[in-house]
Coordinates of C-alpha atoms in Angstrom, one line a residue:
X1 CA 0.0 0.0 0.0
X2 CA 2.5 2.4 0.7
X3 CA 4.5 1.3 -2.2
X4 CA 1.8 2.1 -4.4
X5 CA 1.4 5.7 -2.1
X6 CA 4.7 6.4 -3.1
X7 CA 4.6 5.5 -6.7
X8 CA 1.5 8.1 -7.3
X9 CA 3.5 10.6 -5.7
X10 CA 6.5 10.0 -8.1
X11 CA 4.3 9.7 -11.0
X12 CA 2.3 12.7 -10.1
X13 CA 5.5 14.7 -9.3
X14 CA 6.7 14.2 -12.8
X15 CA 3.3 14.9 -14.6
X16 CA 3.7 18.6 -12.7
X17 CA 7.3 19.0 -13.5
X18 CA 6.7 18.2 -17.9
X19 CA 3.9 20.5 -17.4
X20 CA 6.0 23.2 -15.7
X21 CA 8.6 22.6 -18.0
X22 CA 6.0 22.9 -20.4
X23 CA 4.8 26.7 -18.8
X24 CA 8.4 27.8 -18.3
X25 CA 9.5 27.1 -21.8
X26 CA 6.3 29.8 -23.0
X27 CA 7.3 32.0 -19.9
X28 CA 10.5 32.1 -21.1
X29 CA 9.0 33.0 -24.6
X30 CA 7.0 35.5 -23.0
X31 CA 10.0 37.1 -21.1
X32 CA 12.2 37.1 -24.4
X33 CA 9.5 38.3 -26.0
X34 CA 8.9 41.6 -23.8
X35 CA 12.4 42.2 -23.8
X36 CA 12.5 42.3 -27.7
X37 CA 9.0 44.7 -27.9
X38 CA 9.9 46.8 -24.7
X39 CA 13.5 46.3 -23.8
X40 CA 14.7 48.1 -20.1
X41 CA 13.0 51.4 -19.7
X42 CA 10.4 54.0 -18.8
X43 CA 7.1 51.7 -20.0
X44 CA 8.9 48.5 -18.2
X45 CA 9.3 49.8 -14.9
X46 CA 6.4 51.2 -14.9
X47 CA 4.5 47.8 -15.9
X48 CA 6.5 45.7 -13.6
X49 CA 6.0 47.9 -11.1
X50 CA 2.0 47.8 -11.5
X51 CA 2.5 44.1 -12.2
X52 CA 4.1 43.8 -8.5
X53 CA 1.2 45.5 -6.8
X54 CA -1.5 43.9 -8.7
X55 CA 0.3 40.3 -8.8
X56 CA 1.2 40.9 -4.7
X57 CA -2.5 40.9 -4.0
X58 CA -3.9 38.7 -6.6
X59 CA -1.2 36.0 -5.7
X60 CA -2.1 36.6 -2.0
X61 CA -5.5 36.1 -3.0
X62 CA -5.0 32.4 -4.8
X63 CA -2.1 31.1 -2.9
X64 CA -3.4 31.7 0.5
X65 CA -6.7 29.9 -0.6
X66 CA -5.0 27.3 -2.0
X67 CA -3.1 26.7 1.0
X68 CA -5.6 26.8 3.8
X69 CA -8.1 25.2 1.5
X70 CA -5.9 21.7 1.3
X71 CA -6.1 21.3 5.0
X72 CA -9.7 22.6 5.3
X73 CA -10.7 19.5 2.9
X74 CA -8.8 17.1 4.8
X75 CA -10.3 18.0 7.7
X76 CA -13.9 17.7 6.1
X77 CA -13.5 14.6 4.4
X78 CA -12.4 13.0 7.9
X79 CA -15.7 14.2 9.6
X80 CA -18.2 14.5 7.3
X81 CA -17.3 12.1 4.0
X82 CA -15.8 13.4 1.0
X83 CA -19.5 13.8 -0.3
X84 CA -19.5 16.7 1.3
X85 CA -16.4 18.8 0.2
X86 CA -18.6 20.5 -2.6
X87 CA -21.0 22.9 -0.5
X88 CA -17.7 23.7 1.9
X89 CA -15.9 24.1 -1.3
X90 CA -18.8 26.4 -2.8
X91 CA -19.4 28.5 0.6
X92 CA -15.1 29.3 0.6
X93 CA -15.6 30.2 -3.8
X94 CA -18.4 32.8 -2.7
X95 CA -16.4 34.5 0.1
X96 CA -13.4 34.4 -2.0
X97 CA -14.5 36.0 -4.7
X98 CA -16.2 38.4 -2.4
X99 CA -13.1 38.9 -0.7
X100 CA -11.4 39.8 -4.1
X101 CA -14.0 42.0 -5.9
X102 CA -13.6 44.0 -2.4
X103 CA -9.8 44.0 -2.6
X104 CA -9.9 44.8 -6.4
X105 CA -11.8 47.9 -5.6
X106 CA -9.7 49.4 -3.0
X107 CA -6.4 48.6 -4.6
X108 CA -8.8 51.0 -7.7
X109 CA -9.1 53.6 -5.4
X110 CA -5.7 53.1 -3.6
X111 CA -3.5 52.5 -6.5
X112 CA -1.8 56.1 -5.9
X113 CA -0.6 54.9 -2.6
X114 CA 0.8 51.3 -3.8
X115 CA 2.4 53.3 -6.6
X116 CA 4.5 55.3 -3.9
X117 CA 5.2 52.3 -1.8
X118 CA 6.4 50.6 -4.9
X119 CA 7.8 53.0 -7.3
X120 CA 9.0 55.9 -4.8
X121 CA 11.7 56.9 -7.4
X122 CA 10.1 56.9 -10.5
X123 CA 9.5 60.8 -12.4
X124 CA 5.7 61.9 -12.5
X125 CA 5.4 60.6 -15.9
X126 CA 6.2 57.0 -15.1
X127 CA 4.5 57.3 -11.7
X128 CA 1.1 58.3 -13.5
X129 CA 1.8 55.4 -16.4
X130 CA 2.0 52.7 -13.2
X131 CA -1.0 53.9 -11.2
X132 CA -2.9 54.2 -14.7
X133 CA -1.7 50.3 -15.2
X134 CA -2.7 49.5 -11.8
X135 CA -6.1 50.1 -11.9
X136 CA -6.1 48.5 -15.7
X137 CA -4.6 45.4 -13.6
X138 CA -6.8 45.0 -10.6
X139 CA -9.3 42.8 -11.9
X140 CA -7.0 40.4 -11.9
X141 CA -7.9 39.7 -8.0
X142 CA -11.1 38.6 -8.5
X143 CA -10.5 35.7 -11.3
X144 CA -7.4 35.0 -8.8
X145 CA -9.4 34.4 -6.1
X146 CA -11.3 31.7 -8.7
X147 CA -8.3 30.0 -9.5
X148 CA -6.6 29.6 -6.1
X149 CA -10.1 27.8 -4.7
X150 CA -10.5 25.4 -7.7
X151 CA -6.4 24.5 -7.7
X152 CA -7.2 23.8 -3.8
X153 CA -10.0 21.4 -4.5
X154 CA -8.2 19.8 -7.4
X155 CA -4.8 19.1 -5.3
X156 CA -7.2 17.5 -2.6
X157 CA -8.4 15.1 -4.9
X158 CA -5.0 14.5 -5.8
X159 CA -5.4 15.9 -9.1
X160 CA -2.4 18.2 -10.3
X161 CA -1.8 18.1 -13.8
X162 CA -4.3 20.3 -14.5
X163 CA -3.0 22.5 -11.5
X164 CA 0.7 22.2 -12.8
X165 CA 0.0 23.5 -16.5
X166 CA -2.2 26.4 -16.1
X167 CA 1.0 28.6 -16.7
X168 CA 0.4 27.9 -20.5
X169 CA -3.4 29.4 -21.1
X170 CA -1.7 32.1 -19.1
X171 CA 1.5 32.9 -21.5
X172 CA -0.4 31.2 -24.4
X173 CA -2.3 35.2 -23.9
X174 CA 0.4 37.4 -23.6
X175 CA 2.5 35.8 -26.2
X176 CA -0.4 36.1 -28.7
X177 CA -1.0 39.8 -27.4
X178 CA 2.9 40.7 -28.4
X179 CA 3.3 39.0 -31.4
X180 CA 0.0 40.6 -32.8
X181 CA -1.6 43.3 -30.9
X182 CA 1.5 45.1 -28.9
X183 CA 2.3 47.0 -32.2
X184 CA -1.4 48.7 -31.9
X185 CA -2.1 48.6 -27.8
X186 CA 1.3 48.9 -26.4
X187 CA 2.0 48.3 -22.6
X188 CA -1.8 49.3 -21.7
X189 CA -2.8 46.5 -23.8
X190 CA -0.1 44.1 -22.5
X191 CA -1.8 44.9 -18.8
X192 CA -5.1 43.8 -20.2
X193 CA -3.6 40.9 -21.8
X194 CA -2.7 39.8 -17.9
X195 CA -6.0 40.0 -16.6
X196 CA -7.4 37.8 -20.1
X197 CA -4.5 35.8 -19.1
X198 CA -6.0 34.3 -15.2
X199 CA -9.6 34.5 -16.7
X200 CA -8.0 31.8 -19.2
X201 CA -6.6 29.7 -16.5
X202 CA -10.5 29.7 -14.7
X203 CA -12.1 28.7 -18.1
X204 CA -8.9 26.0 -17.8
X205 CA -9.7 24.4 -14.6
X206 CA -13.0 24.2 -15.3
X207 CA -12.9 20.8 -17.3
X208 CA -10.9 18.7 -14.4
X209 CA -12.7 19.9 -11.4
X210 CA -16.0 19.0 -13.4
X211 CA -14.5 15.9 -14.0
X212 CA -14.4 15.4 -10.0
X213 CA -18.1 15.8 -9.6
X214 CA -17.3 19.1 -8.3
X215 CA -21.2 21.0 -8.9
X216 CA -21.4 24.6 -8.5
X217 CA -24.2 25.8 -6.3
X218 CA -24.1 29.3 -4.7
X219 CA -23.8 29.0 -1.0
X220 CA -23.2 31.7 1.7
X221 CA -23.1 30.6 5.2
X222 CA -21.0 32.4 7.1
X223 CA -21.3 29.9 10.5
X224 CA -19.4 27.4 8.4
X225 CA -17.4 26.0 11.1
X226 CA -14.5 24.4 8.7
X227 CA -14.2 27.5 6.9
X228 CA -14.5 29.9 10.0
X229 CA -11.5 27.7 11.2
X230 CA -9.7 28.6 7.8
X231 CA -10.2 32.3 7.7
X232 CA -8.7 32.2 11.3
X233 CA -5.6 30.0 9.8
X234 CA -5.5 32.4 6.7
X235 CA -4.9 35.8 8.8
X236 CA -1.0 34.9 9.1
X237 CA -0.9 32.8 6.0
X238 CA -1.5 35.8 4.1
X239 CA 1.9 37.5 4.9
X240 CA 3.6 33.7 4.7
X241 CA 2.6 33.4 1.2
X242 CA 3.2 36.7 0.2
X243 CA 6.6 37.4 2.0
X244 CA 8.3 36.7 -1.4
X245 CA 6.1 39.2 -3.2
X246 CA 6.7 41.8 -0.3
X247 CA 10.1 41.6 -0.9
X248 CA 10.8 41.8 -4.1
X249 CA 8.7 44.8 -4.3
X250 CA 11.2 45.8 -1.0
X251 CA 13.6 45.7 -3.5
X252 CA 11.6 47.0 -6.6
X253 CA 11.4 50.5 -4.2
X254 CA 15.1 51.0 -3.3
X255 CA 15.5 50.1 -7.3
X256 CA 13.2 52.9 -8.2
X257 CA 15.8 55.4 -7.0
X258 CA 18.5 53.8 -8.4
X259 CA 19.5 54.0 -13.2
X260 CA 16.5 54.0 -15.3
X261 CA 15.7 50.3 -16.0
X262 CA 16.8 49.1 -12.8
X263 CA 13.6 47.8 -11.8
X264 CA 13.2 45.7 -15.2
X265 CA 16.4 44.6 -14.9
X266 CA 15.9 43.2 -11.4
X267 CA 12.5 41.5 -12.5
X268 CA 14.6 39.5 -15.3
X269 CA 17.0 38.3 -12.9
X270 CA 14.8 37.4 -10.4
X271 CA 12.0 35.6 -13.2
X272 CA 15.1 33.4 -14.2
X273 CA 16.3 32.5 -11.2
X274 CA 12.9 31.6 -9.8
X275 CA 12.6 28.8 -13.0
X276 CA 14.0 26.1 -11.3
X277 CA 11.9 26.7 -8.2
X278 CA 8.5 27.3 -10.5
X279 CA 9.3 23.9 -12.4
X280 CA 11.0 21.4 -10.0
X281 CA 10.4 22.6 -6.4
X282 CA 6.7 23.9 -6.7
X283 CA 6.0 19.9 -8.1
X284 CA 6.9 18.7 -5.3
X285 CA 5.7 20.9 -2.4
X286 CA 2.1 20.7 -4.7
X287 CA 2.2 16.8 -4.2
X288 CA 3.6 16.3 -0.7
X289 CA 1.3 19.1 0.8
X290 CA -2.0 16.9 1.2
X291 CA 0.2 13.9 2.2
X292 CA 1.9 16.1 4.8
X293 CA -1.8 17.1 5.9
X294 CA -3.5 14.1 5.6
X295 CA -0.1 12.3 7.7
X296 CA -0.6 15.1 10.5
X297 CA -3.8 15.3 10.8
X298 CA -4.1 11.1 11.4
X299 CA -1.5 12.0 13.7
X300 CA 1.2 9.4 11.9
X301 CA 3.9 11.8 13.1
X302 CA 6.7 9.6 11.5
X303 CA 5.1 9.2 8.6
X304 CA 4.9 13.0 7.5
X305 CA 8.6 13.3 9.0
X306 CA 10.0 10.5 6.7
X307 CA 7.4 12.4 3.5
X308 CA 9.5 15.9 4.9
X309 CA 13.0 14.8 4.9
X310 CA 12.7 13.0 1.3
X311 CA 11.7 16.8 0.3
X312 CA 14.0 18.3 1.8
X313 CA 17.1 16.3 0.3
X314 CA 15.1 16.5 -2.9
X315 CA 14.7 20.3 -3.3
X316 CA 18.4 20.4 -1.9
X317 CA 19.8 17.9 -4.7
X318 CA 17.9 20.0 -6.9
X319 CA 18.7 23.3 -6.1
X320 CA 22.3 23.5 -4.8
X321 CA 23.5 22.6 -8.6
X322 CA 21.3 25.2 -10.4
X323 CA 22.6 27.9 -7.8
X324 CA 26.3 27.2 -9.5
X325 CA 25.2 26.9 -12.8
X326 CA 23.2 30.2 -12.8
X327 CA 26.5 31.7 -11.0
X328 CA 28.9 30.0 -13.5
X329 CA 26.7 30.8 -17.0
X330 CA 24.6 33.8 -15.7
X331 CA 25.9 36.0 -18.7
X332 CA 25.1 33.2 -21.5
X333 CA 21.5 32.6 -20.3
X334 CA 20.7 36.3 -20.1
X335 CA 21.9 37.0 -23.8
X336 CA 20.3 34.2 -24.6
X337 CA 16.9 34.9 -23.4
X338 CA 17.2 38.4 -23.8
X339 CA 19.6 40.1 -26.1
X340 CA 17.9 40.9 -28.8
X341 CA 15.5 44.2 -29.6
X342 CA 15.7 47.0 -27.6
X343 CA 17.4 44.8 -24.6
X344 CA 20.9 45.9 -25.2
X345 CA 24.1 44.1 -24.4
X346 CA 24.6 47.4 -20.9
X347 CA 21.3 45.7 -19.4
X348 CA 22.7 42.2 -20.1
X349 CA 25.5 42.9 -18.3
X350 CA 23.5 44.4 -15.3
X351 CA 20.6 41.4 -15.5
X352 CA 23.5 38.8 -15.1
X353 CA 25.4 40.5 -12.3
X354 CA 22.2 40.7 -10.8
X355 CA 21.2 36.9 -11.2
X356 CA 24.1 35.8 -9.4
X357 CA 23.4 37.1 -6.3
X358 CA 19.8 36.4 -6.6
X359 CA 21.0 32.8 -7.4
X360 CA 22.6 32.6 -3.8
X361 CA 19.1 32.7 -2.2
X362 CA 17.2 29.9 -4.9
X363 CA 17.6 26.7 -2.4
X364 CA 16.6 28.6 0.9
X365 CA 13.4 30.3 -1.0
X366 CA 12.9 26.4 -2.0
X367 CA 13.3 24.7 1.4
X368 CA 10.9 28.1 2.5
X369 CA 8.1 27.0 0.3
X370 CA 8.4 23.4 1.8
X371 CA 8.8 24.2 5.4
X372 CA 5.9 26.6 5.3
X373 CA 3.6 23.8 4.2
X374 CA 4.8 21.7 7.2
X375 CA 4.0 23.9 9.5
X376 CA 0.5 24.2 8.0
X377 CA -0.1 21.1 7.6
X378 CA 0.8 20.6 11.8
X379 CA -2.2 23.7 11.9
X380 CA 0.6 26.5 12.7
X381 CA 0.4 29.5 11.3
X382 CA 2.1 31.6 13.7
X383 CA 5.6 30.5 13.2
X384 CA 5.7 30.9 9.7
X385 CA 4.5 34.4 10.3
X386 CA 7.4 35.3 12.6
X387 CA 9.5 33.9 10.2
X388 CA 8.5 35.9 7.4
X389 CA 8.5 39.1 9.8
X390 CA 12.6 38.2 10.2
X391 CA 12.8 37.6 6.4
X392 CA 11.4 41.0 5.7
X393 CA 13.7 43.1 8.1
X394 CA 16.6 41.3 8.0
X395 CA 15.7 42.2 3.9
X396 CA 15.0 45.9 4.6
X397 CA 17.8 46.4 6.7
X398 CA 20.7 44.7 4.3
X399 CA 18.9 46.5 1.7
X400 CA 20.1 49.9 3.3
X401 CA 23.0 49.2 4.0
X402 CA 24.6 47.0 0.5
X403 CA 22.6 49.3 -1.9
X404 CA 25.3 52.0 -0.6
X405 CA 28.2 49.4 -2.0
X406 CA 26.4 47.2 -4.2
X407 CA 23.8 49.1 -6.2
X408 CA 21.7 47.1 -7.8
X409 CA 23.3 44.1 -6.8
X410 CA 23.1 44.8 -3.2
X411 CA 19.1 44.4 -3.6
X412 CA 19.5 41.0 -4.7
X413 CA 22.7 39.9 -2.2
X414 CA 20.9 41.3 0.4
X415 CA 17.4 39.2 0.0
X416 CA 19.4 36.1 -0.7
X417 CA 21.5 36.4 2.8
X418 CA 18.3 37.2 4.9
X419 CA 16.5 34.0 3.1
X420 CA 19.1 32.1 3.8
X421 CA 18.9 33.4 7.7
X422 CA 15.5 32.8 7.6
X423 CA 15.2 29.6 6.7
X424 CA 18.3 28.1 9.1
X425 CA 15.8 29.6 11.9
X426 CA 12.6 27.6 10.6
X427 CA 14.6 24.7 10.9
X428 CA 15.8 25.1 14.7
X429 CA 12.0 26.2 15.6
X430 CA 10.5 23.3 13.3
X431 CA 13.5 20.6 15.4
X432 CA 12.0 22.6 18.7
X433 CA 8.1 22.1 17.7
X434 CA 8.3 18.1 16.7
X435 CA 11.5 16.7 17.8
X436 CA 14.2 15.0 15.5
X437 CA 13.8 15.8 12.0
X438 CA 17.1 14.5 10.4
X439 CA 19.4 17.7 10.3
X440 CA 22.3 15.9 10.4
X441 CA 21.2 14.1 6.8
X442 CA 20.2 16.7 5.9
X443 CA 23.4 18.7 6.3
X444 CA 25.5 15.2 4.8
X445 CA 23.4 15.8 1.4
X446 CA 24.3 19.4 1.4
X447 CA 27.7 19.0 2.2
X448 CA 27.9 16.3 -0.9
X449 CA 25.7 18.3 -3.3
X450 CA 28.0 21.1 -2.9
X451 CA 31.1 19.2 -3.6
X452 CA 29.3 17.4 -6.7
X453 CA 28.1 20.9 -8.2
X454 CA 31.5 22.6 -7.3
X455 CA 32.7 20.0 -9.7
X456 CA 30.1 20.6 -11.9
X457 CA 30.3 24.4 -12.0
X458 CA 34.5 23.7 -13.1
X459 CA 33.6 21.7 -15.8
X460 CA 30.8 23.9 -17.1
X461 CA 32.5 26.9 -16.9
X462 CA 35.5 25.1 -19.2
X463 CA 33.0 23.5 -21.2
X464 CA 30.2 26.5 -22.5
X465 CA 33.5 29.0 -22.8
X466 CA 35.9 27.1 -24.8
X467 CA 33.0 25.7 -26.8
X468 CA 31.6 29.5 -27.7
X469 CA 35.1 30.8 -28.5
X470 CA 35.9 27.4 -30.9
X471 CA 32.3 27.8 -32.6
X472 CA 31.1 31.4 -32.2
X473 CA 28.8 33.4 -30.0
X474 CA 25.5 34.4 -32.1
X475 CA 22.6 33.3 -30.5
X476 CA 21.6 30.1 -32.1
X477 CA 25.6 28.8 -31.3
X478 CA 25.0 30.0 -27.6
X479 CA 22.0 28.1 -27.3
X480 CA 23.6 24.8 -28.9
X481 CA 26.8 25.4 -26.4
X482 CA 24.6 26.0 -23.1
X483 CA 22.2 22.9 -23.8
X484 CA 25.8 20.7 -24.5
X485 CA 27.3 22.3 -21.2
X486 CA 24.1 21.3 -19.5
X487 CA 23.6 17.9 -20.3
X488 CA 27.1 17.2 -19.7
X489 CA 27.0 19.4 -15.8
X490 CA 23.9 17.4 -15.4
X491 CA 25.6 13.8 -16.0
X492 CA 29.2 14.8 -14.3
X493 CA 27.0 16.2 -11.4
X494 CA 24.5 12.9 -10.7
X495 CA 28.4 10.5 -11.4
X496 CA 30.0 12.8 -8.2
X497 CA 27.3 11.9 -6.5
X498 CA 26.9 8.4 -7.3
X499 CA 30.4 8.5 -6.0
X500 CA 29.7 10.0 -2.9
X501 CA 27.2 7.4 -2.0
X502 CA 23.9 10.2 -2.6
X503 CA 21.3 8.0 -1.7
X504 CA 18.5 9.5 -4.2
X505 CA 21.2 9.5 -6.9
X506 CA 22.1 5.7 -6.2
X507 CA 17.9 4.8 -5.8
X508 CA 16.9 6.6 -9.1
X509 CA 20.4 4.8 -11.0
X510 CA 19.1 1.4 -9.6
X511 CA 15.3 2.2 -11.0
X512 CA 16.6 2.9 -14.2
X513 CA 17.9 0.1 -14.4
X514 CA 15.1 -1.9 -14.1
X515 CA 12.8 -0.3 -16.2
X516 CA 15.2 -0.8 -18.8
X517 CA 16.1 -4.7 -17.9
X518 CA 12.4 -4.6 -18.2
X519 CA 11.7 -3.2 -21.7

């Protein structure tokens, strides 16, 4: 039985990571794509700036639903029978999307003031263009609040394919809005594009959770006593899920005062970095979240321990070797994905300085995403709350002082160093909370995954370099030489660790090899 637990996970773990893959490689399209129509400056700022308001409350909005929603199902299904899900369901869609058309409306109205907290810096003409964008953008909220209740239901009935590729409707609308409309509409248009874009993912999820015998019926009843119980959970959850977005918008307002562009240059940095954690890491904290609450809540403490520590070494296995290579070929992938149009070879420069300091912080804002689903799965919302209090003023404070030295890079070292903080204390309260959780393996797999990708980084950095100067550097050569470099990192990286006795590396070797003794 557990064997056959185990193997759903792994199967549905991949089925989300080809489908991320799948939304990152039309993000990716989507980023190169507004760097080539829009390059670095004036209009950019000012739409990434609008974006970071309206996507800070609109991502508040789904997220936190998702994530209190998970356990709130759990719960129901164990006292009531999973026949009843639908009207709790339901009664949390009409409050959400109450609770969004009201946010939508006040960010309207307030759009001056987020401007200001946001873009401080900016002239009066780009400060007019993003509060103008922000109000375009605010609808967004509402369909938001849609999505993050029906991805909530979907990953409770262990359904997350359709979950894990609603990135494509999304990009499948701005990339059609650029290639044919951008011309004619410019970046107003590109801001409507975003709202079309979540309103595409709702009319995506529709066909699965129909599929679940989910039926729609309009409920209000605000004595719900399961979803009273979440509201209360969600009051600290809001700033836990949104502590990444309060940062980089942190970091978007010191930016605002710095070069024209700064703030677009930041945003492209930050987008790449975040791939590995949008394609790999948000697979598997979307699978092991309603085992880790189902675990919990049956109170099989072992049992969501031993589901925690193989995510942990996961993520860390995963994560530790992108760090390096983003460090090691951070000037390749930038003029890859973005040297062309008005993105000149200046804001290149500045996007890949800036993404090797943001790739510093890429396993800690991993192991955060994980660690914050543990703790909500054990009904505790309050530590990661005062965690994500620390990560934002250990953030602010860096920010004030390595801006001075740094510049732009300074934003980015400094939200790396206090994630990094941040997440060594959520493990020592998380060890105080429920005991032994397996540090010391997990410090072994670190210590081995940075030897292996030390390696790794050596070999791809003599690799991608002498490969470019024997062959070439336009784009099309780049491209060949970092997917070559790649492959080869990736096999000289998983043959360290074979060495080094890497337990997942040795397991996945060993299944390989009977599948294909099989076939």
């Amino acid at each position: 039985m557990e064997n056959s637990s185990t193997k759903r996970m792994a199967q549905s773990t991949l089925a989300l990571i080809v489908f991320a893959l799948v939304g990152k490689v039309f993000g990716f399209a989507r980023e190169s794509l507004m760097a080539y129509y829009f390059g670095a400056g004036i209009e950019v700022d000012a739409f990434v700036a609008a974006q970071k308001s309206t996507a800070l409350l609109s991502g508040i909005v789904s997220a936190t639903i998702a994530t209190i929603l998970i356990p709130m199902l759990t719960k129901v299904e164990l006292a009531e029978g999973a026949e009843r899900k639908s009207y709790h369901t339901n009664n949390m869609l009409t409050l959400a999307v109450l609770a969004g058309a009201i946010m939508a409306g006040l960010g309207m109205l307030f759009a001056p003031v987020l401007t200001k907290l946001i873009g401080g810096g900016f002239g009066k003409e780009q400060f007019d263009l993003t509060v103008e964008l922000t109000r375009v953008g605010m609808p967004v909220i509402i369909f938001s609040a849609i999505v993050g209740v029906l991805t909530g239901f979907l990953q409770s009935e262990g359904k997350f394919a359709a979950t894990g590729a609603i990135a494509i409707p999304l990009n499948v609308v701005y990339i059609s809005y650029m290639v044919i409309l951008s011309d004619t509409f410019g970046i107003r248009g590109l801001t409507i594009a975003s709202v079309l874009g979540i309103l595409a993912q709702v009319i995506f999820l529709l066909p699965e959770t129909i599929k679940c015998k989910f039926k729609y019926f309009f409920v209000f009843d605000i004595k719900d006593k399961f979803v009273i119980n979440a509201l209360i959970l969600s009051i600290p959850v809001l700033f836990s899920v949104a502590i990444n977005d309060i940062n980089v918008i942190v970091n978007t307002r010191f930016a605002s005062g710095l070069a024209e562009g700064t703030v677009a240059v930041l945003s492209y940095a930050n987008k790449l970095n975040t791939l590995i954690l949008g394609i790999f890491v948000s697979a598997i904290t979307a699978v092991i979240f309603p085992v880790l609450s189902r675990e919990f809540s049956s109170g099989r403490m072992d049992r969501g321990k031993a589901a925690m520590n193989g995510s942990v070494k996961f993520i860390v296995l995963i994560t530790i070797p992108s760090m390096i290579g983003l460090m090691v070929l951070s000037q390749p992938i930038v003029e890859v994905a973005f040297l062309r149009g008005e993105f000149n070879h200046a804001a290149a420069e500045l996007t890949s300085s800036a993404l090797r300091f943001y790739s510093l912080a890429l396993c800690a804002m991993s192991l955060n995403n994980l660690l914050n689903r543990v703790y909500y799965s054990l009904q505790d919302t309050k530590t990661p709350f005062i965690i994500g209090i620390l990560y934002v003023a250990l953030n602010i404070g860096l920010n004030f002082i390595l801006v001075r030295f740094m510049g732009h890079n300074g934003l980015a070292f400094a939200l790396s160093i206090a994630i990094n903080i941040s997440v060594i204390t959520s493990f020592v309260l998380l060890h105080r909370k429920i005991g032994r959780i397996g540090i010391k393996g997990y410090i072994r797999t670190l210590i081995k995954s940075l030897i292996a990708a030390g390696i790794m980084g050596l070999v791809a950095n003599f690799t991608y370099f002498n490969l470019e100067a024997l062959l070439g550097n336009s784009t099309a050569i780049k491209l060949a030489c970092l997917l070559v470099t790649v492959a080869i990192s990736v096999f000289v990286y998983g043959l360290i660790c074979y060495v080094l006795g890497v337990k997942e590396v040795r397991m996945l070797v060993e299944f390989t090899k009977k599948k294909f003794n099989k076939n």
